[in-house]
Structure formats: C-alpha cells, structure tokens
PDB file of C-alpha atoms in Angstrom:
ATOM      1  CA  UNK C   1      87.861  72.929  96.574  1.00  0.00           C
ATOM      2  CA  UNK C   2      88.193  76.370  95.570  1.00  0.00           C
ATOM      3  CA  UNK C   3      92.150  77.436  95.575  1.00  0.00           C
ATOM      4  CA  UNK C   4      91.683  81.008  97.971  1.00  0.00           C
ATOM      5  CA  UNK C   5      88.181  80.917  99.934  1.00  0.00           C
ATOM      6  CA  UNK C   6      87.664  84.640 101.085  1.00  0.00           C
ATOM      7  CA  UNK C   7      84.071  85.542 103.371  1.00  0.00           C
ATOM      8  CA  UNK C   8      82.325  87.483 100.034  1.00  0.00           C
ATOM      9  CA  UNK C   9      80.564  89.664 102.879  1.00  0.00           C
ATOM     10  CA  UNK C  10      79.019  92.059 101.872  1.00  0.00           C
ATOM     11  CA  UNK C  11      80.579  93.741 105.269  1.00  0.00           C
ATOM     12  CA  UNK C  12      79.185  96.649 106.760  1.00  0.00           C
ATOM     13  CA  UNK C  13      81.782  98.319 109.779  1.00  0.00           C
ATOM     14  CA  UNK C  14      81.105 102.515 111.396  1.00  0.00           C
ATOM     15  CA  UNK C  15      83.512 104.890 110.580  1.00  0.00           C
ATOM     16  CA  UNK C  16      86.399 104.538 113.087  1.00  0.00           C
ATOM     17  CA  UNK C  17      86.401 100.564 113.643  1.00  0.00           C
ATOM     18  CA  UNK C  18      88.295  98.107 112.865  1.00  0.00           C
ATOM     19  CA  UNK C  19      87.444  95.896 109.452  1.00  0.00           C
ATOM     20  CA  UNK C  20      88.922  92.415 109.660  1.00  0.00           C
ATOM     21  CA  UNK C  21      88.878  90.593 106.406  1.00  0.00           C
ATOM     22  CA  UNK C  22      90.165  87.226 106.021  1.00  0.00           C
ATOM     23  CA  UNK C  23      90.918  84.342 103.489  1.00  0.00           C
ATOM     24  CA  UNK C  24      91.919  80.888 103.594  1.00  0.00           C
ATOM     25  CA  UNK C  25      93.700  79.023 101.075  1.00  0.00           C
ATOM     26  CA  UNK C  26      94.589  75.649 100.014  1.00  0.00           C
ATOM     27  CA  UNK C  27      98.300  75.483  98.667  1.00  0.00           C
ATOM     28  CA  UNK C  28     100.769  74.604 101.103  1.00  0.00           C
ATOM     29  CA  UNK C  29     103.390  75.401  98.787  1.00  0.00           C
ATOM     30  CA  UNK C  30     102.368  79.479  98.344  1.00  0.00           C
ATOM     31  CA  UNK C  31     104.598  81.795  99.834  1.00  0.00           C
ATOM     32  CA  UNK C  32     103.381  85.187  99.585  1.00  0.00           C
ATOM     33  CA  UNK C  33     100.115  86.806  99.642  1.00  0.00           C
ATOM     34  CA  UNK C  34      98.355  90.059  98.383  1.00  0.00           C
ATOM     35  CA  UNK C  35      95.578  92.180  99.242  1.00  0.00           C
ATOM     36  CA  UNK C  36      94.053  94.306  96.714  1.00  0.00           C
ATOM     37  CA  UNK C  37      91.623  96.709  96.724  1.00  0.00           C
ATOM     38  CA  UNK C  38      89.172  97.594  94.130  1.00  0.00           C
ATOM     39  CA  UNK C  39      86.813 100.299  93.656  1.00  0.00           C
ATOM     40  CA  UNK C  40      83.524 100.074  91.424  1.00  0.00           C
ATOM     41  CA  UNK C  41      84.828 100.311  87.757  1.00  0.00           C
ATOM     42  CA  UNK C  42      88.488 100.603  88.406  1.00  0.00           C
ATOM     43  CA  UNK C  43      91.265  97.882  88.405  1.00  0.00           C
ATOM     44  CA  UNK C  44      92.860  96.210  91.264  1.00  0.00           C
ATOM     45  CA  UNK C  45      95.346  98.546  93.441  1.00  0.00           C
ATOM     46  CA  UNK C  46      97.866  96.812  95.854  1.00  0.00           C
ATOM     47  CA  UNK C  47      98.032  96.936  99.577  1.00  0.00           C
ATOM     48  CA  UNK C  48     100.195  94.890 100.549  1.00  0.00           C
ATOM     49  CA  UNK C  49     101.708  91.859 100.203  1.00  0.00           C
ATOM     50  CA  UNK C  50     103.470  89.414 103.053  1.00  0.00           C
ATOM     51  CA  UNK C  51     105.311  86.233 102.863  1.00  0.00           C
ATOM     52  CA  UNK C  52     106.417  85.814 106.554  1.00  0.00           C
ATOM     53  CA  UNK C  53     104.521  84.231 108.840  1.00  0.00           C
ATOM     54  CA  UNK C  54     102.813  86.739 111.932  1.00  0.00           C
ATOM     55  CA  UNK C  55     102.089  90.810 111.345  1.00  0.00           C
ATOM     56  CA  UNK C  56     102.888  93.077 108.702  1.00  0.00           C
ATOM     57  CA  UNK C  57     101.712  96.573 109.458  1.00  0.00           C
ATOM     58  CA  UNK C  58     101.437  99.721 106.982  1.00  0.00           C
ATOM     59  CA  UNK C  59      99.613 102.625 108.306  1.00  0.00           C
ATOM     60  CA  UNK C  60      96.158 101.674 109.205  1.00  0.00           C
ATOM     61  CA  UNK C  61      96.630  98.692 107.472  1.00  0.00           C
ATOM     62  CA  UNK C  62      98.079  95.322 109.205  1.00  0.00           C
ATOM     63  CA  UNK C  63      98.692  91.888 106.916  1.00  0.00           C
ATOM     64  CA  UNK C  64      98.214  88.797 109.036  1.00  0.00           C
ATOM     65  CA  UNK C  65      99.708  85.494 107.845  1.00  0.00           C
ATOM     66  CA  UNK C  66      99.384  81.874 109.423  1.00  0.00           C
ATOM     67  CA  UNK C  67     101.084  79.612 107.094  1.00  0.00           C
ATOM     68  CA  UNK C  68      99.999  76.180 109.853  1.00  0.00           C
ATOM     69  CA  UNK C  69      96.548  77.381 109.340  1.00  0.00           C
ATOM     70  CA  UNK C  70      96.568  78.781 106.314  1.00  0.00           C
ATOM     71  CA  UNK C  71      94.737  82.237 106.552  1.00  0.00           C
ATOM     72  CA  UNK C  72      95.788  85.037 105.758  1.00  0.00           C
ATOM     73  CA  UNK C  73      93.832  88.571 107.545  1.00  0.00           C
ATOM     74  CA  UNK C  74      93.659  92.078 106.729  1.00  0.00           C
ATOM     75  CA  UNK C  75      93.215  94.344 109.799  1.00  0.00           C
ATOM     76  CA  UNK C  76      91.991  97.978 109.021  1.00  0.00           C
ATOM     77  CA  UNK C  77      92.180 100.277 111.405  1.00  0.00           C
ATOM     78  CA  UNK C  78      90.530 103.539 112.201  1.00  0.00           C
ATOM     79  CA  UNK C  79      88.171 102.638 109.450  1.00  0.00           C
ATOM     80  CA  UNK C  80      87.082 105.760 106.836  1.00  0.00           C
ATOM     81  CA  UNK C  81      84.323 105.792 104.490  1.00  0.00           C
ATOM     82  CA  UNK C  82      86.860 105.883 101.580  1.00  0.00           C
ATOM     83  CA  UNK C  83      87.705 102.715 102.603  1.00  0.00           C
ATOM     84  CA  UNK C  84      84.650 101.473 100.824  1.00  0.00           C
ATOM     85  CA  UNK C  85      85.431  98.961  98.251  1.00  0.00           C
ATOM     86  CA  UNK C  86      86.003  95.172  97.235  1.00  0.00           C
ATOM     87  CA  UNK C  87      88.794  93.914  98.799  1.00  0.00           C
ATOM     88  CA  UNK C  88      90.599  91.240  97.340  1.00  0.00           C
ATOM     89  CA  UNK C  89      93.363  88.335  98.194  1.00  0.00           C
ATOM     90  CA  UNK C  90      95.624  87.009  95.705  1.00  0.00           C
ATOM     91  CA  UNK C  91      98.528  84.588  96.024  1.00  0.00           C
ATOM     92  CA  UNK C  92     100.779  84.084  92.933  1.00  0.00           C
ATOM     93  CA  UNK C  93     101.428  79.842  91.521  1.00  0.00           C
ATOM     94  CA  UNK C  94     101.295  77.813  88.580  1.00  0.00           C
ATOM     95  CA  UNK C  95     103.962  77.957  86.080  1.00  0.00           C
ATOM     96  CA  UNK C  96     103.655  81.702  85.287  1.00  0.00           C
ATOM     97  CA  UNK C  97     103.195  82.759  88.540  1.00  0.00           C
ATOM     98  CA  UNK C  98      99.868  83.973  88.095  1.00  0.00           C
ATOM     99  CA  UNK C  99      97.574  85.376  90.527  1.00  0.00           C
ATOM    100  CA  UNK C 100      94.793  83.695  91.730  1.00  0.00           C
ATOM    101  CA  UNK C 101      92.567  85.592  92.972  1.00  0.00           C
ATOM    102  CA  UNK C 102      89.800  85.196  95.891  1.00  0.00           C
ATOM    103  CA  UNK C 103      86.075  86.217  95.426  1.00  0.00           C
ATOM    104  CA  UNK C 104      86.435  89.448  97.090  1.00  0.00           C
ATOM    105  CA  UNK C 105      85.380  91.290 100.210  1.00  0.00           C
ATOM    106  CA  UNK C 106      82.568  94.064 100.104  1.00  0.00           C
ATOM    107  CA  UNK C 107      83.118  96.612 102.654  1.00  0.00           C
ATOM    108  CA  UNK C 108      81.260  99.659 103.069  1.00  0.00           C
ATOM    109  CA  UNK C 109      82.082 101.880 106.053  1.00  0.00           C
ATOM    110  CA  UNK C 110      79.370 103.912 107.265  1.00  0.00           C
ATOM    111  CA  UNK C 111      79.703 107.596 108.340  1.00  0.00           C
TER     112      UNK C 111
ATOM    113  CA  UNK S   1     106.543 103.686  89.758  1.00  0.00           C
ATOM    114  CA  UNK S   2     105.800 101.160  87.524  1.00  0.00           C
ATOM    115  CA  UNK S   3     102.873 101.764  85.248  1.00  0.00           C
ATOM    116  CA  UNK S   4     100.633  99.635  82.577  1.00  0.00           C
ATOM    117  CA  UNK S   5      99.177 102.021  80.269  1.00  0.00           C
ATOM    118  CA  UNK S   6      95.422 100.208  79.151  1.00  0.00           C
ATOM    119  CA  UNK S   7      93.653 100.986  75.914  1.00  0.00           C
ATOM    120  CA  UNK S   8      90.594 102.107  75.638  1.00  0.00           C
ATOM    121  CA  UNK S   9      89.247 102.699  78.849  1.00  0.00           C
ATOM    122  CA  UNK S  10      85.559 101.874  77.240  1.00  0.00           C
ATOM    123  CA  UNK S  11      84.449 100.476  74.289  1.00  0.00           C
ATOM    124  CA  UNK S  12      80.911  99.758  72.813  1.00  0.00           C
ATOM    125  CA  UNK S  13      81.023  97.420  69.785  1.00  0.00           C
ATOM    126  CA  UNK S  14      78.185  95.983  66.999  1.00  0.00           C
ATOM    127  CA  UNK S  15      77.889  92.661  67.632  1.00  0.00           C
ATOM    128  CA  UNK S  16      79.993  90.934  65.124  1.00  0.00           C
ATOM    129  CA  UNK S  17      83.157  93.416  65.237  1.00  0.00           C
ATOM    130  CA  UNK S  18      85.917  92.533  66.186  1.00  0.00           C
ATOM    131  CA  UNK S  19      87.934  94.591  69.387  1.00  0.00           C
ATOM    132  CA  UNK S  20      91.399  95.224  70.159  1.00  0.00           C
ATOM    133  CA  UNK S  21      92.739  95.962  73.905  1.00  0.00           C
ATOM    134  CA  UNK S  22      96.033  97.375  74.636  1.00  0.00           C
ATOM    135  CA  UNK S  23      98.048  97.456  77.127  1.00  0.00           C
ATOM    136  CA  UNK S  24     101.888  99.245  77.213  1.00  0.00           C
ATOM    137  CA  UNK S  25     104.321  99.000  79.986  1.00  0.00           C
ATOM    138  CA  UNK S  26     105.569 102.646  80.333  1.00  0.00           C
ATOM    139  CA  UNK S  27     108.834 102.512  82.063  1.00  0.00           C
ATOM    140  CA  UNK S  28     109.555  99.005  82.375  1.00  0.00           C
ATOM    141  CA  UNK S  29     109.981  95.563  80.630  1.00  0.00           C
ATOM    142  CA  UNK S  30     106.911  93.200  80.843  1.00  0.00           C
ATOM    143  CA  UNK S  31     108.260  89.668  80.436  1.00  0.00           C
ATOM    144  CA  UNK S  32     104.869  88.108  80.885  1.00  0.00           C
ATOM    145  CA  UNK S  33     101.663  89.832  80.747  1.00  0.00           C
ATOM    146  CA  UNK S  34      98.116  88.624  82.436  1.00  0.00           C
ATOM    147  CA  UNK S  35      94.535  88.931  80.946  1.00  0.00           C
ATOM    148  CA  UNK S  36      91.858  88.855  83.502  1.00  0.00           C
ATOM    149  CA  UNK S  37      88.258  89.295  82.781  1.00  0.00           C
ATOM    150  CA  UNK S  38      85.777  90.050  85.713  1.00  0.00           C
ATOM    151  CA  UNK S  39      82.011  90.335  85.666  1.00  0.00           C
ATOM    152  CA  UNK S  40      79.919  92.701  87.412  1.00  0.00           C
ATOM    153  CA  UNK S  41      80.485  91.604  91.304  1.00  0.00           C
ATOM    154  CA  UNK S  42      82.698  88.691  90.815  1.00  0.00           C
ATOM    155  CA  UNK S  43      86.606  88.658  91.072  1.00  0.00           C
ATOM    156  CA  UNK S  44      88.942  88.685  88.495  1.00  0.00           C
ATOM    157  CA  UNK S  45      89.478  85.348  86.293  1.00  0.00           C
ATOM    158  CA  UNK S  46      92.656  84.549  84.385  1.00  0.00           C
ATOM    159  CA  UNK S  47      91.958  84.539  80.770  1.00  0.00           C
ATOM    160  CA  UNK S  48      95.494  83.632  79.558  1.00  0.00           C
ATOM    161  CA  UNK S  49      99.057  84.279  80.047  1.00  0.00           C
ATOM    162  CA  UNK S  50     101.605  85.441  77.476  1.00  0.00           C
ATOM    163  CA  UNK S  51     105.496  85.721  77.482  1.00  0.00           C
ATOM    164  CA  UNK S  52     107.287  88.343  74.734  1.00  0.00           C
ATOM    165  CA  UNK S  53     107.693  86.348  71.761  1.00  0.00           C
ATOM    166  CA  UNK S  54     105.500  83.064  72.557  1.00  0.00           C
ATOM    167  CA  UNK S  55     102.137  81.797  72.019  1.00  0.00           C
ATOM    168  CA  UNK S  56      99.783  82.493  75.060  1.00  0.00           C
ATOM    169  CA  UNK S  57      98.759  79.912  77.458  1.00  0.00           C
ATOM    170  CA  UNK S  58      94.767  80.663  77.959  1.00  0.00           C
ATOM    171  CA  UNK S  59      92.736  79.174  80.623  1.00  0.00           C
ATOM    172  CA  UNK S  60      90.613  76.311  80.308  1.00  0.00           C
ATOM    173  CA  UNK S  61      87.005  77.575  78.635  1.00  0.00           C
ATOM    174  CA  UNK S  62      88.660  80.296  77.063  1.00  0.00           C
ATOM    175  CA  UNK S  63      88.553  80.119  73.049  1.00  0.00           C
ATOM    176  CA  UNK S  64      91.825  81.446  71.977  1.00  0.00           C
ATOM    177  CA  UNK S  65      90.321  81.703  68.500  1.00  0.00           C
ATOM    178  CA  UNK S  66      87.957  84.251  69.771  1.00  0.00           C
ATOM    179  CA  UNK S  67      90.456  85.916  72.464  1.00  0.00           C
ATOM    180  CA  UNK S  68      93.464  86.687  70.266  1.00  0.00           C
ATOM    181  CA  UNK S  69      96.490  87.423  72.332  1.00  0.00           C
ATOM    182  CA  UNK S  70      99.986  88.540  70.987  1.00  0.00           C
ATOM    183  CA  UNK S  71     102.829  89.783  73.293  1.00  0.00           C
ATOM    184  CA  UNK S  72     104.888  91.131  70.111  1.00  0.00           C
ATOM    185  CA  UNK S  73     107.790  92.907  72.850  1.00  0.00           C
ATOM    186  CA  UNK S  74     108.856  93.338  75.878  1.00  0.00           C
ATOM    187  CA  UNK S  75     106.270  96.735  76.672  1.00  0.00           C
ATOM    188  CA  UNK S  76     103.371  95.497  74.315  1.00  0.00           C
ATOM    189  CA  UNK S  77     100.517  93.080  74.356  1.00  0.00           C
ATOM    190  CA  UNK S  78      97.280  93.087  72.794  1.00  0.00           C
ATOM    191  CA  UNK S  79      94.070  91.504  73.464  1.00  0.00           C
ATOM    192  CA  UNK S  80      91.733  91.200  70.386  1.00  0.00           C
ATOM    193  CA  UNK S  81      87.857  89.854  71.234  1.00  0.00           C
ATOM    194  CA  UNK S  82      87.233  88.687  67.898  1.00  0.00           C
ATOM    195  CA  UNK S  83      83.086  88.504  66.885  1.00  0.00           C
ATOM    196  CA  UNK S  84      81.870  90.331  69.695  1.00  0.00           C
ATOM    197  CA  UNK S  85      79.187  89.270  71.316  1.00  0.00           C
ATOM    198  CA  UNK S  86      77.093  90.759  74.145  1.00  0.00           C
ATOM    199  CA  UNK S  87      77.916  87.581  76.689  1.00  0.00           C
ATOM    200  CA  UNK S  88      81.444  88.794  75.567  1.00  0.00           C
ATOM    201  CA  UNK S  89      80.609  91.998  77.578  1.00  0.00           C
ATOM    202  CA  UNK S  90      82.932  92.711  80.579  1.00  0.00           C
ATOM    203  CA  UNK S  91      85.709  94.219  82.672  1.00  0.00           C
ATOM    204  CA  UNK S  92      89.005  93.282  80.980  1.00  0.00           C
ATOM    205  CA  UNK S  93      92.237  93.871  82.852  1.00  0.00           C
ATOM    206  CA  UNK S  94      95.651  93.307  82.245  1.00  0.00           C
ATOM    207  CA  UNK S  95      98.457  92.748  84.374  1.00  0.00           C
ATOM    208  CA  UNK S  96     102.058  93.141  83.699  1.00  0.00           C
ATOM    209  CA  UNK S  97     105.001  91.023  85.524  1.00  0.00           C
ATOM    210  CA  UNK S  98     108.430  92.050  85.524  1.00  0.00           C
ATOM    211  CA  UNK S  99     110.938  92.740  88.005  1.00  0.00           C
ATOM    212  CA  UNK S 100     108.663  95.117  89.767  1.00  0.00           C
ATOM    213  CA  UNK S 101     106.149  92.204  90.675  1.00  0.00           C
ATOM    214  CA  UNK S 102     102.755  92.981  89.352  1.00  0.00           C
ATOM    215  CA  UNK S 103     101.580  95.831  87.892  1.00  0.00           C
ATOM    216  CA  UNK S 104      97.656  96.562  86.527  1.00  0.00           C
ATOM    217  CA  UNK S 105      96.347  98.596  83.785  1.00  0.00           C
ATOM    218  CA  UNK S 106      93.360 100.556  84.451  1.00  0.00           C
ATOM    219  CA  UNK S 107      90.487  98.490  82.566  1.00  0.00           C
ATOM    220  CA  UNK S 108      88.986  98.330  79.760  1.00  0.00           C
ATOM    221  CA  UNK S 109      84.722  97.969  79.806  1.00  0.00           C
ATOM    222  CA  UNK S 110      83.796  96.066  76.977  1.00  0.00           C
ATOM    223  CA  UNK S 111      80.207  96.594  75.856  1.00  0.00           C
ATOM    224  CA  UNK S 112      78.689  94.502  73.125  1.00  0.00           C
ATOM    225  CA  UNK S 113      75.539  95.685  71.660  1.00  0.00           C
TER     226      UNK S 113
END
C-alpha cells in the first residue's frame, strides 16, 4: 500500500468553481500535512500546511484534515485559470523527516 | 524568506560526463538537505538525504556510487550524477530543512545525450 494515495485526475473545473482535491494516507502516526503546487518545469511551491484536525482557510484556499479517516482535502475557491497546475500532498516521516510525496493532482481550469 | 539557491537551472551532458548540481541556502542554515528526482508527469521521489558533515542516506534503488552527494556545511550541498546516462535524464530538486521547515530550489533539468 502506497504511503499518500492522491486521485492523479487529470481534473478539469470552469473558471469560478470550486476544485476539491483530496488524498488519503496510511500513517496514523503523521501529524501535519502539505499541499504543494507545481507548475510545468518549475519546483514545488507551498500552500499550506495543517496539522489540526477540521478547516484551515487562506484566501481562496481551505486545508481540510480528518485524522479518524485519514484524508486530507484542498478546497479552491473561486477557481482562476492560473490555478492550472499539479497539485501535490506531502506529509513529512521517517527518521529525517522527509517528505513523502503523493502522485499529484492535474488541474486545469478552463476560461 | 527563506531561499535555496539551485545550480544550473539546465544542463545537457555527453553521455559519459560526469554532472554536478548545487544547491546554496541563502539566508539560512540547512541542517539536512533533500534530493528528489521527478520524471516527466510523475511526483517527486526521494533520492537521498544528507545532514552537514555526514554521509547521505539514499533511497533504496539509488546507486550512491553514481549519485554522489556531499553536504560539506551548513548552506552547501552538492549532487554529482556521475557517468551520465540518458535514463539518468530528469527533473532534480533539492530541498532544504532547517528551522524554517522546508524550503525548494528551483530545479535543475538534466539532459543526457
């Protein structure tokens, strides 16, 4: 069993929706979470990052964590066509705290 | 904020050279540093982890004869791809952890021809 499972889309959403993009994961033991978001050729960028269970909102962005189920969501609002990119969830373990990162959302919001 | 400064941004190399990656936190101190590699449309994979001072731990599958890591200081590490090859070609990216959590370079495109 994969350690983050995350829908690899490709996920198409009109200019002005909401994007919901979610992952599931199989520690217990992790405590925080990240969501990154990567355009085409360029490195990971951070979002945001939660450890509490329930909402975390930023702008048009909201974090959703459910520790009993273990998902965590990212809610985009009022969606824009530069939202357009891979986005990506990552939850730090092992001895060095590494990330581990999920297989990535497409999204691609159309004009 | 904090920033990881990544060397070069591209690189196209014979086959049979040898390639060296940098990466330089700018205004803080990297205690460990991260080596992904990512393909075109996957996610990033952990190549190997270094601390300042101490051999890198790589990832299972990863040669660390061929993927030469040193972490010489706390704002340096280097990744050298040692006899390129063109399945060696790829997205590298570092990361940098300190007391600012984690912290990416920009890339650097390998190309092996």
């Amino acid at each position: 069993q994969k350690e983050v499972e995350q829908n690899s889309g490709p996920l198409s959403v009109p200019e002005g929706a909401i994007a919901s993009l979610n992952c599931t994961y199989s520690d217990r033991g992790s405590q925080s979470f990240f969501w990154y978001r990567q355009y085409s050729g360029k490195s990971p960028e951070l979002i945001m990052f939660i450890y509490s269970n329930g909402d975390k909102e930023d702008g048009r962005f909201t974090a959703q964590l459910n520790k009993a189920s273990q998902y965590v969501s990212l809610l985009i609002r009022d969606s824009q066509p530069s939202d357009s990119a891979t986005y990506l969830c990552a939850f730090p373990g092992g001895s060095a705290r590494q990330l581990t990162f999920g297989s990535g959302t497409q999204l691609t919001v159309l004009p | 904020g904090a920033v990881v400064s990544q060397h070069p941004s591209r690189v196209i190399c014979k086959s049979g050279t040898s390639v060296k990656i940098e990466c330089r936190s700018l205004d803080f101190q990297a205690t460990t540093m991260f080596w992904y590699r990512q393909f075109p449309k996957k996610s990033l994979m952990l190549m190997a982890t270094s601390n300042e001072g101490s051999k890198a731990t790589y990832e299972q599958g990863v040669e660390k004869d061929k993927f030469l890591i040193n972490h010489a200081s706390l704002t340096l590490s280097t990744l050298t791809v040692t006899s390129a090859h063109p399945e060696d070609s790829s997205f590298y990216i570092c990361s940098a952890s300190g007391t600012v959590g984690y912290t990416f370079g920009s890339g650097t495109r390998l190309t092996v021809v």
